[in-house]
Coordinates of C-alpha atoms and ligand atoms in Angstrom, one line a residue:
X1 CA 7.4 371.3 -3.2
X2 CA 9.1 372.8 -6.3
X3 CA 9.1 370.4 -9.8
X4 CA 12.3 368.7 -9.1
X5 CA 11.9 367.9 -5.3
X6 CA 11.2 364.0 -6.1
X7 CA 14.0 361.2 -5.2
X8 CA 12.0 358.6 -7.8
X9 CA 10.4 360.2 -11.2
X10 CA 8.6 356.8 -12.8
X11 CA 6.0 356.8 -16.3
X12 CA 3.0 355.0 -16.2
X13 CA 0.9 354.0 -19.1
X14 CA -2.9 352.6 -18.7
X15 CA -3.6 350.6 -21.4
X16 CA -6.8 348.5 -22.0
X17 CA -9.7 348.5 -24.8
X18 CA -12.1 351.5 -24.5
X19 CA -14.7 351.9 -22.3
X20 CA -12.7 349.7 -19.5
X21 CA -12.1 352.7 -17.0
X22 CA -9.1 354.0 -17.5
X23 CA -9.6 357.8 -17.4
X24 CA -11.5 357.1 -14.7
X25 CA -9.1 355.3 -12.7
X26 CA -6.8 358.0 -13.3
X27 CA -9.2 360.5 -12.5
X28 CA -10.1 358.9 -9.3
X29 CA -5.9 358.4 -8.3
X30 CA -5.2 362.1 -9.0
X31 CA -8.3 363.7 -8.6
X32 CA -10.2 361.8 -5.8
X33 CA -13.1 361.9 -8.7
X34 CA -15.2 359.5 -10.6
X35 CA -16.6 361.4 -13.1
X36 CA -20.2 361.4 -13.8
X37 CA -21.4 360.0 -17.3
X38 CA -19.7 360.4 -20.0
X39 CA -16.8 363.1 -20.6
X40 CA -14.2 361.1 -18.6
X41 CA -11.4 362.4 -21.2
X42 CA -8.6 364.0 -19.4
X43 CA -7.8 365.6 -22.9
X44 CA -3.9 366.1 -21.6
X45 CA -1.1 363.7 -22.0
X46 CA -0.4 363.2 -18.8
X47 CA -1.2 363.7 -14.9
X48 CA 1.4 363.9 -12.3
X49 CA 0.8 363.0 -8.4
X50 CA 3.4 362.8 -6.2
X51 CA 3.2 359.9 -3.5
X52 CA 5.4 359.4 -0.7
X53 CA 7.1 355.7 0.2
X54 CA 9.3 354.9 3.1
X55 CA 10.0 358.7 3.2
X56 CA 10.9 358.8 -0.1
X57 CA 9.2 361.0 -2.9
X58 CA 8.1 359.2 -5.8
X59 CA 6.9 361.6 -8.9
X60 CA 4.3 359.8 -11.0
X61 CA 3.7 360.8 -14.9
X62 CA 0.5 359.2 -15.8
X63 CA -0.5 358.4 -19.6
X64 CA -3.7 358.1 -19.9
X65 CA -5.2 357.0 -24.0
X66 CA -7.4 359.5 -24.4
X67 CA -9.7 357.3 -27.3
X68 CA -6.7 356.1 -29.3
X69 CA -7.3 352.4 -28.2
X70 CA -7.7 350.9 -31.3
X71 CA -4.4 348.6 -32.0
X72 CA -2.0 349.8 -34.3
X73 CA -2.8 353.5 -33.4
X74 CA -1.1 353.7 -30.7
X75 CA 2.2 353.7 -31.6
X76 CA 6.4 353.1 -30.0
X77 CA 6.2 356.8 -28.9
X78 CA 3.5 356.5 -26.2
X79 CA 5.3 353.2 -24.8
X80 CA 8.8 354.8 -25.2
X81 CA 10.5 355.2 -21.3
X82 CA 6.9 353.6 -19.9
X83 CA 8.4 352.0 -16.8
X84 CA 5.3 350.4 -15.9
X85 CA 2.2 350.0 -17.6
X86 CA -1.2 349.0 -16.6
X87 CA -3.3 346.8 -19.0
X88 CA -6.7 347.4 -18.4
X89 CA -9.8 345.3 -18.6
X90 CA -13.6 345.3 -17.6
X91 CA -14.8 342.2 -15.8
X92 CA -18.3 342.8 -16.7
X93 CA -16.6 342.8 -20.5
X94 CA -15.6 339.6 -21.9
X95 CA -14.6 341.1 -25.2
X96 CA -12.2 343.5 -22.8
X97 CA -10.4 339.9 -21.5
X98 CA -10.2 338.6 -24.7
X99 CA -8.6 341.2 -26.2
X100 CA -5.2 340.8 -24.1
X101 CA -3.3 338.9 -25.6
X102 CA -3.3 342.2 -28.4
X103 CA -2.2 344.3 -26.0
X104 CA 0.6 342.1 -24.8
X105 CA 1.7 341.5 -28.0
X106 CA 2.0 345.5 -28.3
X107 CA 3.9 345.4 -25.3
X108 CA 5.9 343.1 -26.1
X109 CA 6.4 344.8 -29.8
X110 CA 6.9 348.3 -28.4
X111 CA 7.6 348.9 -24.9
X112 CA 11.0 348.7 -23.0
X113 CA 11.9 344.7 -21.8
X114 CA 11.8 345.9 -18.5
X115 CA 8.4 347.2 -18.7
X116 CA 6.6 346.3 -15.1
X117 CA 3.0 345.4 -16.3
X118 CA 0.2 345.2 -13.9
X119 CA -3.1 343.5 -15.1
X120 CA -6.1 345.3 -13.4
X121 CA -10.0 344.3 -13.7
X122 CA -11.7 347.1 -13.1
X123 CA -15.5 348.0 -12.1
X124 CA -15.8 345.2 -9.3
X125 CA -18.8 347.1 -7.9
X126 CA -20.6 345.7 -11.1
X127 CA -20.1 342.0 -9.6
X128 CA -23.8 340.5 -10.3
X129 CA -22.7 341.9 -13.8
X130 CA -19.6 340.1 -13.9
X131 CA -18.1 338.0 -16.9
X132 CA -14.8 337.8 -16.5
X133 CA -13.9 335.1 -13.3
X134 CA -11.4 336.2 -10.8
X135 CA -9.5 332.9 -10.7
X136 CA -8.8 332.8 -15.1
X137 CA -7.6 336.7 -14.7
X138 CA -5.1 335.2 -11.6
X139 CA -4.3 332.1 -14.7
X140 CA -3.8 334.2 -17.3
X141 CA -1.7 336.9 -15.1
X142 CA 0.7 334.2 -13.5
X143 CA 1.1 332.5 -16.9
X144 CA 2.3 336.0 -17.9
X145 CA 4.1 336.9 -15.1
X146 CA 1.9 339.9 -14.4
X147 CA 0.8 341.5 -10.9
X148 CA -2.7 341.3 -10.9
X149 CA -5.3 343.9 -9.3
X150 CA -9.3 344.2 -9.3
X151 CA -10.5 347.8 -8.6
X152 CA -13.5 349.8 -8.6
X153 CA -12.5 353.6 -9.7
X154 CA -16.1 354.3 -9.4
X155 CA -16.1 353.2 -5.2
X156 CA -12.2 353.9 -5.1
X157 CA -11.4 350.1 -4.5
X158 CA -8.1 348.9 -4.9
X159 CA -7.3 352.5 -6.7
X160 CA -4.9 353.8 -4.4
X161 CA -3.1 349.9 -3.6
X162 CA -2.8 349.7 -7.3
X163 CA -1.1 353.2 -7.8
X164 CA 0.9 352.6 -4.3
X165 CA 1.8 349.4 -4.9
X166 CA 3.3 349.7 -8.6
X167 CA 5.8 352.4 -7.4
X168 CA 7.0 349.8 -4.3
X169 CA 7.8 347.6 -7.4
X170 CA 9.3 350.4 -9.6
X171 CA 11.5 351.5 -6.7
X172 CA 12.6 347.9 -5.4
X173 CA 13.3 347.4 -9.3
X174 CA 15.1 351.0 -10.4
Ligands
GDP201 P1 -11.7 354.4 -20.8 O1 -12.2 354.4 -22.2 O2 -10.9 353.1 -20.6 O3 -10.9 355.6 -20.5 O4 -12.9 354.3 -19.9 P2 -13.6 355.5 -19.0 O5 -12.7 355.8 -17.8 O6 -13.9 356.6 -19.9 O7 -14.9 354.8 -18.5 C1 -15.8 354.2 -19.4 C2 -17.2 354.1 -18.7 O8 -17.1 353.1 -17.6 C3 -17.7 355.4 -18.1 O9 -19.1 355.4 -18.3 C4 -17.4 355.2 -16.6 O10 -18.3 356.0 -15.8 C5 -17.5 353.8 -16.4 N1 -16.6 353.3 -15.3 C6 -15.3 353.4 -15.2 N2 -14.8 352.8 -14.1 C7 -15.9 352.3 -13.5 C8 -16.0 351.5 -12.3 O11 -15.1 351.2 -11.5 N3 -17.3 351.1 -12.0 C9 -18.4 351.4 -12.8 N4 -19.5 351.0 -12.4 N5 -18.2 352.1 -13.9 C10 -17.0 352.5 -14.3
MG202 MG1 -10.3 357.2 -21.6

């Protein structure tokens, strides 16, 4: 398949506090691999997978954060031409949840109006660890008007739907 043989060609930014997952759920999308320990920066950009849908060919860019978190840092240039973006949380983190409201308020600040945001809890194999309920992450994701995911990039749960799913939306919506 040369570079341009793609119908669909969509950017995808994860987005989330550190420590949520991530480069791991990245990782575990293009790779197949949950990286051991610690090290899980990609250290690029971007990755690209190509997935196919209804016999179409959809090209995905994926932004990872690469440990610029912090709000404020990251700044209009990595939201610019985002056509969906994945907000990220833990739900073994509180502090992850709580912080969401920040991020929105960077997406609303920065990113394009219409942005397709997903909201993912991630590290569901952690459930006796869990802090963050699933029915006030559905709440707060309706009351947004966000798709709403839990995965598990560490036993591939939900990776592939989430990834799959988003570009349905993207190409119902482009
Ligand atoms: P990022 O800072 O959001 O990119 O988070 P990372 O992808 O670097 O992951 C942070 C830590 O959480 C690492 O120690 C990962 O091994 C761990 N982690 C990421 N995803 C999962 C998951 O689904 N389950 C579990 N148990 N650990 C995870
Ligand atoms: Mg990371």
């Amino acid at each position: 398949m040369s570079m341009e043989d793609y119908d669909f060609l969509f950017k995808i930014v994860l987005i989330g506090n550190a420590g949520v997952g991530k480069t791991c759920l990245v990782r575990r999308f293009t790779q197949g691999l949950f990286p051991p320990g610690q090290g899980a920066t990609i250290g690029v950009d971007f990755m690209i997978k190509t997935v196919e849908i209804n016999g179409e060919k959809v090209k995905l860019q994926i932004w990872d954060t690469a440990g610029q978190e912090r709000f404020r840092s990251i700044t209009q240039s990595y939201y610019r031409s985002a056509n969906a973006l994945i907000l990220t949380y833990d739900i073994t983190c509180e502090e992850s949840f709580r912080c969401l409201p920040e991020w929105l308020r960077e997406i609303e600040q920065y990113a394009s109006n219409k942005v397709i945001t997903v909201l993912v809890g991630n590290k569901i194999d952690l459930a006796e660890r869990r802090e963050v309920s699933q029915q006030r992450a559905e709440e707060f994701s309706e009351a947004q008007d966000m798709y709403y995911l839990e995965t598990s990039a560490k036993e591939s749960d939900n990776v592939e739907k989430l990834f799959l799913d988003l570009a349905c939306r993207l190409i119902s919506e482009a």
